[in-house]
């Protein structure tokens, strides 16, 4: 095996070739920053195949992957075409969770919930190839009849679409994916446009508990997500270069990004670092009232609700602070590309939502200019434009100075 790898098993399989050659395969686990990944080596017809086994978690699964690779080589050598095993949706659901969701998604528990509560009970007995567009439509009608929100149905459809896409990729389904963009419901009615104004911001910060105030400041000054803020550690904060590094594994988009630190946040973080004095690697701490020990903040849900209540602020979520930061950036003239990079949006279309929101408020503000003029201007009739022999017909009050 390659350097750094640890050989755990070795398998030899006779190819049945006339010359009596062997296909000699090996699986091993290579150390990585995240723990380790299973890999395989295979000697076949004078060439060497080396690859990572992305979905293997155990030695047995790695050996099964090696067997599959050997079978492919055997089929290729003798031009054998095999029909892929037909699976029912319920069986493939376990494969999806084990070999994809738990490895690739931090939100895999949500996928598991959608599968166990709705998707498997509805599609469980069907073979993967039997699920059609009409079947998907029936599922949507059934869920609407259950009285659930369109956004919930869309989340369930997203899991179904990914599953069937993987089934096609892995050879368990040959027809096109029946879940398309046109299947999804509109979520316009659920979109929020709640932005904290500056007066509310002052009241909220004054009403916040001592451990909550710097967290709110960080959210308003950077637009970082809730989990990104609470999981922030000092090794990702560079006060000298004035930047925060959000690692790929901590970001929703799965991409690393750099977030600038402005003067307001710099002063807050500098104060926290002096108070920390090596107590913890986490940035945001609080003192446990029961034990007196200093611990890292894991949730601020109750503290945030209480601060809003004391400040007299209604209908505000923590995520609205991120929306507030994005909207203020756009209104201040920041270009959408920079805003996208700061907030960590995977798609510029998400950032454009802040631009549209800003334009709506601008249009509302512009309409306010209509009222004073409309109230002060007299009703000028067409007769006023005709030449009059009476000098008193033209009064100075009819003229508007443009200076």
Short mmCIF file of C-alpha atoms in Angstrom, two decimals:
data_model
loop_
_atom_site.label_atom_id
_atom_site.label_comp_id
_atom_site.label_asym_id
_atom_site.label_seq_id
_atom_site.Cartn_x
_atom_site.Cartn_y
_atom_site.Cartn_z
CA UNK A 1 0.00 0.00 0.00
CA UNK A 2 1.05 3.66 -0.40
CA UNK A 3 2.98 5.42 2.34
CA UNK A 4 0.79 6.22 5.35
CA UNK A 5 -1.62 3.39 4.58
CA UNK A 6 -2.21 0.37 6.79
CA UNK A 7 -2.87 -2.95 5.06
CA UNK A 8 -5.75 -4.81 6.67
CA UNK A 9 -6.66 -7.54 4.17
CA UNK A 10 -5.44 -9.16 0.99
CA UNK A 11 -7.64 -10.99 -1.51
CA UNK A 12 -6.67 -13.20 -4.46
CA UNK A 13 -9.21 -14.17 -7.08
CA UNK A 14 -8.60 -16.43 -10.10
CA UNK A 15 -9.69 -14.72 -13.34
CA UNK A 16 -10.19 -18.01 -15.21
CA UNK A 17 -7.84 -16.71 -17.89
CA UNK A 18 -6.20 -19.31 -20.12
CA UNK A 19 -2.76 -18.36 -18.95
CA UNK A 20 -3.79 -18.83 -15.32
CA UNK A 21 -3.17 -15.22 -14.27
CA UNK A 22 -4.41 -13.98 -10.90
CA UNK A 23 -6.15 -10.73 -10.10
CA UNK A 24 -4.37 -9.70 -6.90
CA UNK A 25 -6.25 -7.10 -4.82
CA UNK A 26 -5.57 -5.34 -1.51
CA UNK A 27 -7.66 -3.02 0.67
CA UNK A 28 -6.22 -0.73 3.32
CA UNK A 29 -7.13 2.31 5.40
CA UNK A 30 -5.23 5.55 4.81
CA UNK A 31 -4.96 8.14 7.57
CA UNK A 32 -6.51 11.55 6.83
CA UNK A 33 -7.31 14.69 8.79
CA UNK A 34 -10.88 13.45 9.23
CA UNK A 35 -9.83 10.04 10.50
CA UNK A 36 -9.22 7.76 7.53
CA UNK A 37 -10.44 6.52 4.16
CA UNK A 38 -10.54 3.05 2.70
CA UNK A 39 -8.53 2.46 -0.48
CA UNK A 40 -7.86 -0.46 -2.79
CA UNK A 41 -5.00 -1.71 -4.96
CA UNK A 42 -5.64 -4.11 -7.82
CA UNK A 43 -3.16 -5.80 -10.20
CA UNK A 44 -4.99 -6.69 -13.42
CA UNK A 45 -3.49 -7.77 -16.74
CA UNK A 46 -0.17 -6.06 -16.11
CA UNK A 47 -1.67 -2.76 -14.94
CA UNK A 48 -2.26 -1.38 -11.49
CA UNK A 49 -5.55 0.15 -10.31
CA UNK A 50 -5.45 2.36 -7.22
CA UNK A 51 -8.48 4.27 -5.96
CA UNK A 52 -10.29 5.54 -2.88
CA UNK A 53 -13.47 3.72 -1.82
CA UNK A 54 -15.60 6.77 -0.97
CA UNK A 55 -18.53 5.07 0.77
CA UNK A 56 -16.79 2.29 2.72
CA UNK A 57 -16.83 2.60 6.50
CA UNK A 58 -15.78 -0.89 7.54
CA UNK A 59 -13.30 -3.52 6.39
CA UNK A 60 -16.17 -5.70 5.14
CA UNK A 61 -17.56 -2.89 2.97
CA UNK A 62 -14.06 -2.23 1.59
CA UNK A 63 -13.67 -5.91 0.67
CA UNK A 64 -17.08 -5.85 -1.04
CA UNK A 65 -15.94 -2.83 -3.07
CA UNK A 66 -12.78 -4.71 -4.06
CA UNK A 67 -14.85 -7.70 -5.15
CA UNK A 68 -17.01 -5.37 -7.27
CA UNK A 69 -13.91 -3.86 -8.89
CA UNK A 70 -12.58 -7.34 -9.69
CA UNK A 71 -15.95 -8.31 -11.18
CA UNK A 72 -15.85 -5.21 -13.42
CA UNK A 73 -12.38 -6.14 -14.65
CA UNK A 74 -13.52 -9.70 -15.33
CA UNK A 75 -16.62 -8.49 -17.23
CA UNK A 76 -14.51 -6.05 -19.23
CA UNK A 77 -12.00 -8.75 -20.15
CA UNK A 78 -14.67 -11.13 -21.44
CA UNK A 79 -17.24 -8.50 -22.64
CA UNK A 80 -19.88 -9.73 -20.22
CA UNK A 81 -22.97 -7.53 -19.64
CA UNK A 82 -24.85 -8.16 -16.42
CA UNK A 83 -28.24 -6.87 -15.39
CA UNK A 84 -28.00 -4.75 -12.27
CA UNK A 85 -29.74 -6.12 -9.22
CA UNK A 86 -33.23 -4.68 -8.80
CA UNK A 87 -33.78 -2.99 -5.45
CA UNK A 88 -36.88 -1.80 -3.70
CA UNK A 89 -36.95 1.77 -2.44
CA UNK A 90 -36.89 0.65 1.18
CA UNK A 91 -33.69 -1.35 0.65
CA UNK A 92 -32.04 1.47 -1.24
CA UNK A 93 -32.95 3.93 1.54
CA UNK A 94 -30.54 2.12 3.87
CA UNK A 95 -27.85 2.18 1.16
CA UNK A 96 -28.40 5.91 0.65
CA UNK A 97 -28.11 6.73 4.36
CA UNK A 98 -25.06 4.54 4.97
CA UNK A 99 -23.10 5.18 1.80
CA UNK A 100 -23.96 8.80 1.10
CA UNK A 101 -25.93 10.88 3.62
CA UNK A 102 -23.95 9.95 6.75
CA UNK A 103 -20.66 10.47 4.91
CA UNK A 104 -21.44 13.62 2.94
CA UNK A 105 -24.14 15.55 4.82
CA UNK A 106 -24.07 17.09 8.27
CA UNK A 107 -27.87 17.23 8.05
CA UNK A 108 -28.22 13.47 7.44
CA UNK A 109 -30.56 13.14 10.44
CA UNK A 110 -33.10 15.29 8.58
CA UNK A 111 -32.83 12.95 5.59
CA UNK A 112 -33.35 9.98 7.89
CA UNK A 113 -36.45 11.64 9.38
CA UNK A 114 -37.96 12.37 5.95
CA UNK A 115 -37.27 8.80 4.81
CA UNK A 116 -38.66 7.02 7.87
CA UNK A 117 -41.72 9.21 8.33
CA UNK A 118 -42.88 9.80 4.73
CA UNK A 119 -40.82 8.55 1.79
CA UNK A 120 -40.36 4.91 2.81
CA UNK A 121 -44.03 4.46 3.90
CA UNK A 122 -45.14 5.78 0.48
CA UNK A 123 -42.52 4.41 -1.95
CA UNK A 124 -41.04 1.59 0.17
CA UNK A 125 -42.55 -1.37 -1.69
CA UNK A 126 -41.76 -0.05 -5.18
CA UNK A 127 -38.71 -1.01 -7.17
CA UNK A 128 -36.49 1.98 -7.96
CA UNK A 129 -37.31 1.72 -11.67
CA UNK A 130 -41.06 1.79 -10.98
CA UNK A 131 -41.12 5.25 -9.42
CA UNK A 132 -42.60 7.55 -12.06
CA UNK A 133 -43.48 11.23 -12.44
CA UNK A 134 -47.10 10.39 -11.70
CA UNK A 135 -46.04 8.57 -8.54
CA UNK A 136 -44.15 11.67 -7.42
CA UNK A 137 -47.24 13.76 -8.17
CA UNK A 138 -49.40 11.40 -6.08
CA UNK A 139 -46.96 11.77 -3.20
CA UNK A 140 -47.19 15.57 -3.41
CA UNK A 141 -51.01 15.47 -3.45
CA UNK A 142 -51.00 13.16 -0.45
CA UNK A 143 -48.66 15.44 1.53
CA UNK A 144 -50.74 18.50 0.71
CA UNK A 145 -53.76 16.59 1.97
CA UNK A 146 -51.86 16.05 5.23
CA UNK A 147 -51.84 19.82 5.66
CA UNK A 148 -48.07 20.27 5.72
CA UNK A 149 -46.32 23.37 4.38
CA UNK A 150 -45.07 23.48 0.80
CA UNK A 151 -41.55 24.08 2.06
CA UNK A 152 -41.64 20.75 3.95
CA UNK A 153 -42.80 18.90 0.83
CA UNK A 154 -39.96 20.52 -1.11
CA UNK A 155 -37.40 19.26 1.42
CA UNK A 156 -38.79 15.75 1.09
CA UNK A 157 -38.67 15.98 -2.72
CA UNK A 158 -35.03 17.09 -2.53
CA UNK A 159 -34.09 13.91 -0.64
CA UNK A 160 -36.08 11.80 -3.12
CA UNK A 161 -34.44 13.51 -6.09
CA UNK A 162 -30.94 12.94 -4.70
CA UNK A 163 -31.69 9.29 -3.94
CA UNK A 164 -32.99 8.55 -7.43
CA UNK A 165 -30.09 10.46 -8.96
CA UNK A 166 -27.64 8.24 -7.08
CA UNK A 167 -29.64 5.17 -8.06
CA UNK A 168 -29.10 6.13 -11.72
CA UNK A 169 -25.42 6.85 -11.12
CA UNK A 170 -24.87 3.53 -9.35
CA UNK A 171 -26.77 1.53 -11.96
CA UNK A 172 -29.92 0.63 -9.99
CA UNK A 173 -32.19 2.70 -12.24
CA UNK A 174 -31.94 3.22 -16.01
CA UNK A 175 -34.73 5.76 -16.68
CA UNK A 176 -34.54 9.52 -16.09
CA UNK A 177 -35.06 11.06 -12.67
CA UNK A 178 -38.82 11.69 -12.22
CA UNK A 179 -38.25 14.52 -9.74
CA UNK A 180 -37.71 17.72 -11.74
CA UNK A 181 -37.60 21.43 -10.99
CA UNK A 182 -41.19 21.75 -12.10
CA UNK A 183 -42.29 19.44 -9.28
CA UNK A 184 -41.36 21.92 -6.57
CA UNK A 185 -43.85 24.27 -4.94
CA UNK A 186 -43.27 28.01 -4.74
CA UNK A 187 -42.07 29.22 -1.34
CA UNK A 188 -42.57 32.94 -1.95
CA UNK A 189 -45.22 33.12 0.76
CA UNK A 190 -42.73 31.90 3.38
CA UNK A 191 -39.91 34.28 2.49
CA UNK A 192 -39.04 36.72 5.26
CA UNK A 193 -37.92 40.29 4.79
CA UNK A 194 -37.29 41.13 8.45
CA UNK A 195 -34.42 43.58 8.84
CA UNK A 196 -33.36 45.06 12.15
CA UNK A 197 -33.32 48.86 12.10
CA UNK A 198 -30.67 50.82 13.97
CA UNK A 199 -32.98 51.86 16.80
CA UNK A 200 -33.94 48.22 17.39
CA UNK A 201 -30.28 47.23 17.21
CA UNK A 202 -29.37 49.66 20.00
CA UNK A 203 -32.21 48.40 22.19
CA UNK A 204 -31.32 44.76 21.52
CA UNK A 205 -27.64 45.21 22.40
CA UNK A 206 -28.54 47.11 25.59
CA UNK A 207 -30.96 44.33 26.60
CA UNK A 208 -28.60 41.41 25.80
CA UNK A 209 -26.91 39.32 28.48
CA UNK A 210 -23.12 39.86 28.78
CA UNK A 211 -22.27 36.63 26.93
CA UNK A 212 -24.86 37.33 24.19
CA UNK A 213 -23.83 40.88 23.25
CA UNK A 214 -20.52 39.98 21.50
CA UNK A 215 -22.29 37.17 19.62
CA UNK A 216 -24.94 39.59 18.36
CA UNK A 217 -22.20 42.04 17.37
CA UNK A 218 -20.42 39.33 15.40
CA UNK A 219 -23.65 38.38 13.60
CA UNK A 220 -24.46 41.99 12.66
CA UNK A 221 -20.91 42.90 11.62
CA UNK A 222 -20.15 39.76 9.57
CA UNK A 223 -23.45 38.09 8.60
CA UNK A 224 -22.02 34.74 9.73
CA UNK A 225 -24.41 31.87 10.39
CA UNK A 226 -25.49 30.82 13.88
CA UNK A 227 -23.43 27.61 13.93
CA UNK A 228 -20.40 29.34 12.39
CA UNK A 229 -20.39 31.94 15.17
CA UNK A 230 -20.86 29.59 18.12
CA UNK A 231 -18.22 27.20 16.75
CA UNK A 232 -15.65 29.96 16.16
CA UNK A 233 -12.21 29.28 17.66
CA UNK A 234 -9.24 31.61 18.15
CA UNK A 235 -7.07 29.76 15.66
CA UNK A 236 -9.45 31.03 12.96
CA UNK A 237 -9.40 34.66 14.15
CA UNK A 238 -6.51 36.82 12.99
CA UNK A 239 -6.80 40.18 14.75
CA UNK A 240 -3.63 41.52 13.16
CA UNK A 241 -4.79 40.87 9.60
CA UNK A 242 -8.39 41.57 10.68
CA UNK A 243 -10.01 38.49 9.22
CA UNK A 244 -11.93 35.36 10.25
CA UNK A 245 -11.44 32.09 8.39
CA UNK A 246 -14.56 29.95 8.08
CA UNK A 247 -13.39 26.42 7.31
CA UNK A 248 -15.08 24.32 4.66
CA UNK A 249 -16.40 21.77 7.17
CA UNK A 250 -17.99 24.56 9.24
CA UNK A 251 -19.66 26.26 6.27
CA UNK A 252 -23.07 25.36 4.90
CA UNK A 253 -21.79 25.68 1.33
CA UNK A 254 -18.85 23.37 2.08
CA UNK A 255 -16.38 26.04 0.91
CA UNK A 256 -13.71 27.89 2.87
CA UNK A 257 -14.10 31.67 3.02
CA UNK A 258 -12.48 34.73 4.56
CA UNK A 259 -14.66 37.23 6.48
CA UNK A 260 -13.21 40.72 7.14
CA UNK A 261 -13.24 42.14 10.69
CA UNK A 262 -14.35 45.78 10.91
CA UNK A 263 -13.49 48.24 13.70
CA UNK A 264 -16.59 47.53 15.79
CA UNK A 265 -16.03 43.78 15.82
CA UNK A 266 -12.26 44.14 16.25
CA UNK A 267 -12.75 46.05 19.49
CA UNK A 268 -15.18 43.40 20.76
CA UNK A 269 -12.92 40.46 19.85
CA UNK A 270 -9.84 42.17 21.29
CA UNK A 271 -11.69 42.59 24.59
CA UNK A 272 -12.77 38.92 24.57
CA UNK A 273 -9.24 37.69 23.89
CA UNK A 274 -7.86 39.62 26.85
CA UNK A 275 -10.58 38.17 29.10
CA UNK A 276 -10.03 34.65 27.74
CA UNK A 277 -6.35 34.33 28.77
CA UNK A 278 -6.05 30.81 27.42
CA UNK A 279 -9.16 29.49 29.21
CA UNK A 280 -10.56 27.96 26.03
CA UNK A 281 -9.94 27.69 22.31
CA UNK A 282 -13.48 28.93 21.69
CA UNK A 283 -14.10 32.63 21.19
CA UNK A 284 -17.49 32.98 22.88
CA UNK A 285 -17.63 31.83 26.49
CA UNK A 286 -19.90 32.12 29.52
CA UNK A 287 -19.60 31.31 33.20
CA UNK A 288 -21.72 28.39 34.35
CA UNK A 289 -23.76 29.71 37.33
CA UNK A 290 -23.95 26.25 38.93
CA UNK A 291 -20.31 25.18 38.80
CA UNK A 292 -18.66 28.55 38.29
CA UNK A 293 -16.62 27.09 35.42
CA UNK A 294 -16.05 28.87 32.12
CA UNK A 295 -17.59 27.02 29.18
CA UNK A 296 -18.06 27.68 25.51
CA UNK A 297 -21.49 28.92 24.42
CA UNK A 298 -23.43 26.13 22.70
CA UNK A 299 -26.79 27.84 22.34
CA UNK A 300 -28.24 31.34 22.80
CA UNK A 301 -31.85 30.59 21.89
CA UNK A 302 -33.32 31.39 25.31
CA UNK A 303 -31.00 34.36 25.89
CA UNK A 304 -31.92 35.77 22.48
CA UNK A 305 -35.67 35.44 23.08
CA UNK A 306 -35.33 37.14 26.48
CA UNK A 307 -33.24 39.99 25.02
CA UNK A 308 -35.86 40.59 22.29
CA UNK A 309 -38.62 40.58 24.91
CA UNK A 310 -36.82 43.10 27.13
CA UNK A 311 -36.08 45.29 24.08
CA UNK A 312 -39.70 45.16 22.90
CA UNK A 313 -38.70 43.67 19.53
CA UNK A 314 -41.22 41.40 17.85
CA UNK A 315 -40.95 38.77 15.10
CA UNK A 316 -37.14 38.55 15.06
CA UNK A 317 -35.08 35.38 14.56
CA UNK A 318 -31.34 35.07 15.02
CA UNK A 319 -30.99 34.35 11.29
CA UNK A 320 -32.58 37.75 10.59
CA UNK A 321 -29.33 39.32 11.86
CA UNK A 322 -27.55 37.71 8.91
CA UNK A 323 -30.21 39.08 6.59
CA UNK A 324 -29.77 42.49 8.22
CA UNK A 325 -26.01 42.43 7.57
CA UNK A 326 -26.47 41.46 3.92
CA UNK A 327 -29.13 44.11 3.32
CA UNK A 328 -27.03 46.84 4.93
CA UNK A 329 -24.05 45.90 2.76
CA UNK A 330 -26.13 46.18 -0.40
CA UNK A 331 -27.72 49.47 0.71
CA UNK A 332 -24.29 50.89 1.49
CA UNK A 333 -23.17 50.28 -2.08
CA UNK A 334 -21.24 47.00 -1.75
CA UNK A 335 -21.18 45.00 -4.97
CA UNK A 336 -23.13 41.68 -4.98
CA UNK A 337 -19.98 39.61 -5.63
CA UNK A 338 -18.29 40.90 -2.45
CA UNK A 339 -21.49 40.39 -0.45
CA UNK A 340 -21.76 36.83 -1.77
CA UNK A 341 -18.17 36.07 -0.72
CA UNK A 342 -18.57 37.59 2.74
CA UNK A 343 -21.84 35.78 3.49
CA UNK A 344 -20.69 32.54 1.89
CA UNK A 345 -23.56 32.07 -0.54
CA UNK A 346 -23.09 29.15 -2.92
CA UNK A 347 -25.07 30.96 -5.63
CA UNK A 348 -25.21 34.62 -6.59
CA UNK A 349 -29.00 34.29 -6.94
CA UNK A 350 -29.23 34.05 -3.15
CA UNK A 351 -27.33 37.32 -2.82
CA UNK A 352 -29.61 38.98 -5.37
CA UNK A 353 -32.47 38.43 -2.92
CA UNK A 354 -30.93 41.12 -0.70
CA UNK A 355 -30.72 43.45 -3.70
CA UNK A 356 -34.41 42.98 -4.54
CA UNK A 357 -35.32 43.55 -0.91
CA UNK A 358 -33.36 46.78 -0.90
CA UNK A 359 -35.03 47.98 -4.11
CA UNK A 360 -38.48 47.45 -2.60
CA UNK A 361 -37.63 49.69 0.34
CA UNK A 362 -36.15 52.27 -2.04
CA UNK A 363 -39.35 52.27 -4.07
CA UNK A 364 -41.42 52.70 -0.91
CA UNK A 365 -39.24 55.60 0.14
CA UNK A 366 -39.51 57.19 -3.32
CA UNK A 367 -43.31 57.09 -3.17
CA UNK A 368 -43.21 59.18 0.00
CA UNK A 369 -41.94 62.08 -2.11
CA UNK A 370 -45.23 62.15 -4.02
CA UNK A 371 -47.43 63.23 -1.11
CA UNK A 372 -46.08 66.69 -0.15
CA UNK A 373 -45.99 67.87 -3.78
CA UNK A 374 -49.46 66.51 -4.54
CA UNK A 375 -50.90 68.25 -1.48
CA UNK A 376 -49.28 71.67 -2.16
CA UNK A 377 -49.73 71.91 -5.95
CA UNK A 378 -53.00 73.53 -7.09
CA UNK A 379 -55.18 71.89 -9.65
CA UNK A 380 -53.99 73.49 -12.91
CA UNK A 381 -56.72 73.43 -15.56
CA UNK A 382 -56.05 73.62 -19.32
CA UNK A 383 -57.50 77.14 -19.36
CA UNK A 384 -54.52 78.38 -17.37
CA UNK A 385 -52.23 77.63 -20.31
CA UNK A 386 -54.22 79.87 -22.64
CA UNK A 387 -53.16 83.49 -23.18
CA UNK A 388 -55.14 85.75 -20.91
CA UNK A 389 -55.66 89.47 -21.22
CA UNK A 390 -56.11 89.73 -17.48
CA UNK A 391 -52.80 90.12 -15.66
CA UNK A 392 -54.30 88.83 -12.45
CA UNK A 393 -54.81 85.43 -14.09
CA UNK A 394 -51.12 84.76 -13.71
CA UNK A 395 -50.29 84.64 -10.05
CA UNK A 396 -46.83 84.11 -8.58
CA UNK A 397 -48.19 81.19 -6.55
CA UNK A 398 -48.49 79.19 -9.76
CA UNK A 399 -44.73 79.27 -10.37
CA UNK A 400 -42.40 76.77 -8.71
CA UNK A 401 -38.85 77.88 -8.20
CA UNK A 402 -36.30 75.33 -9.42
CA UNK A 403 -33.45 76.87 -7.42
#
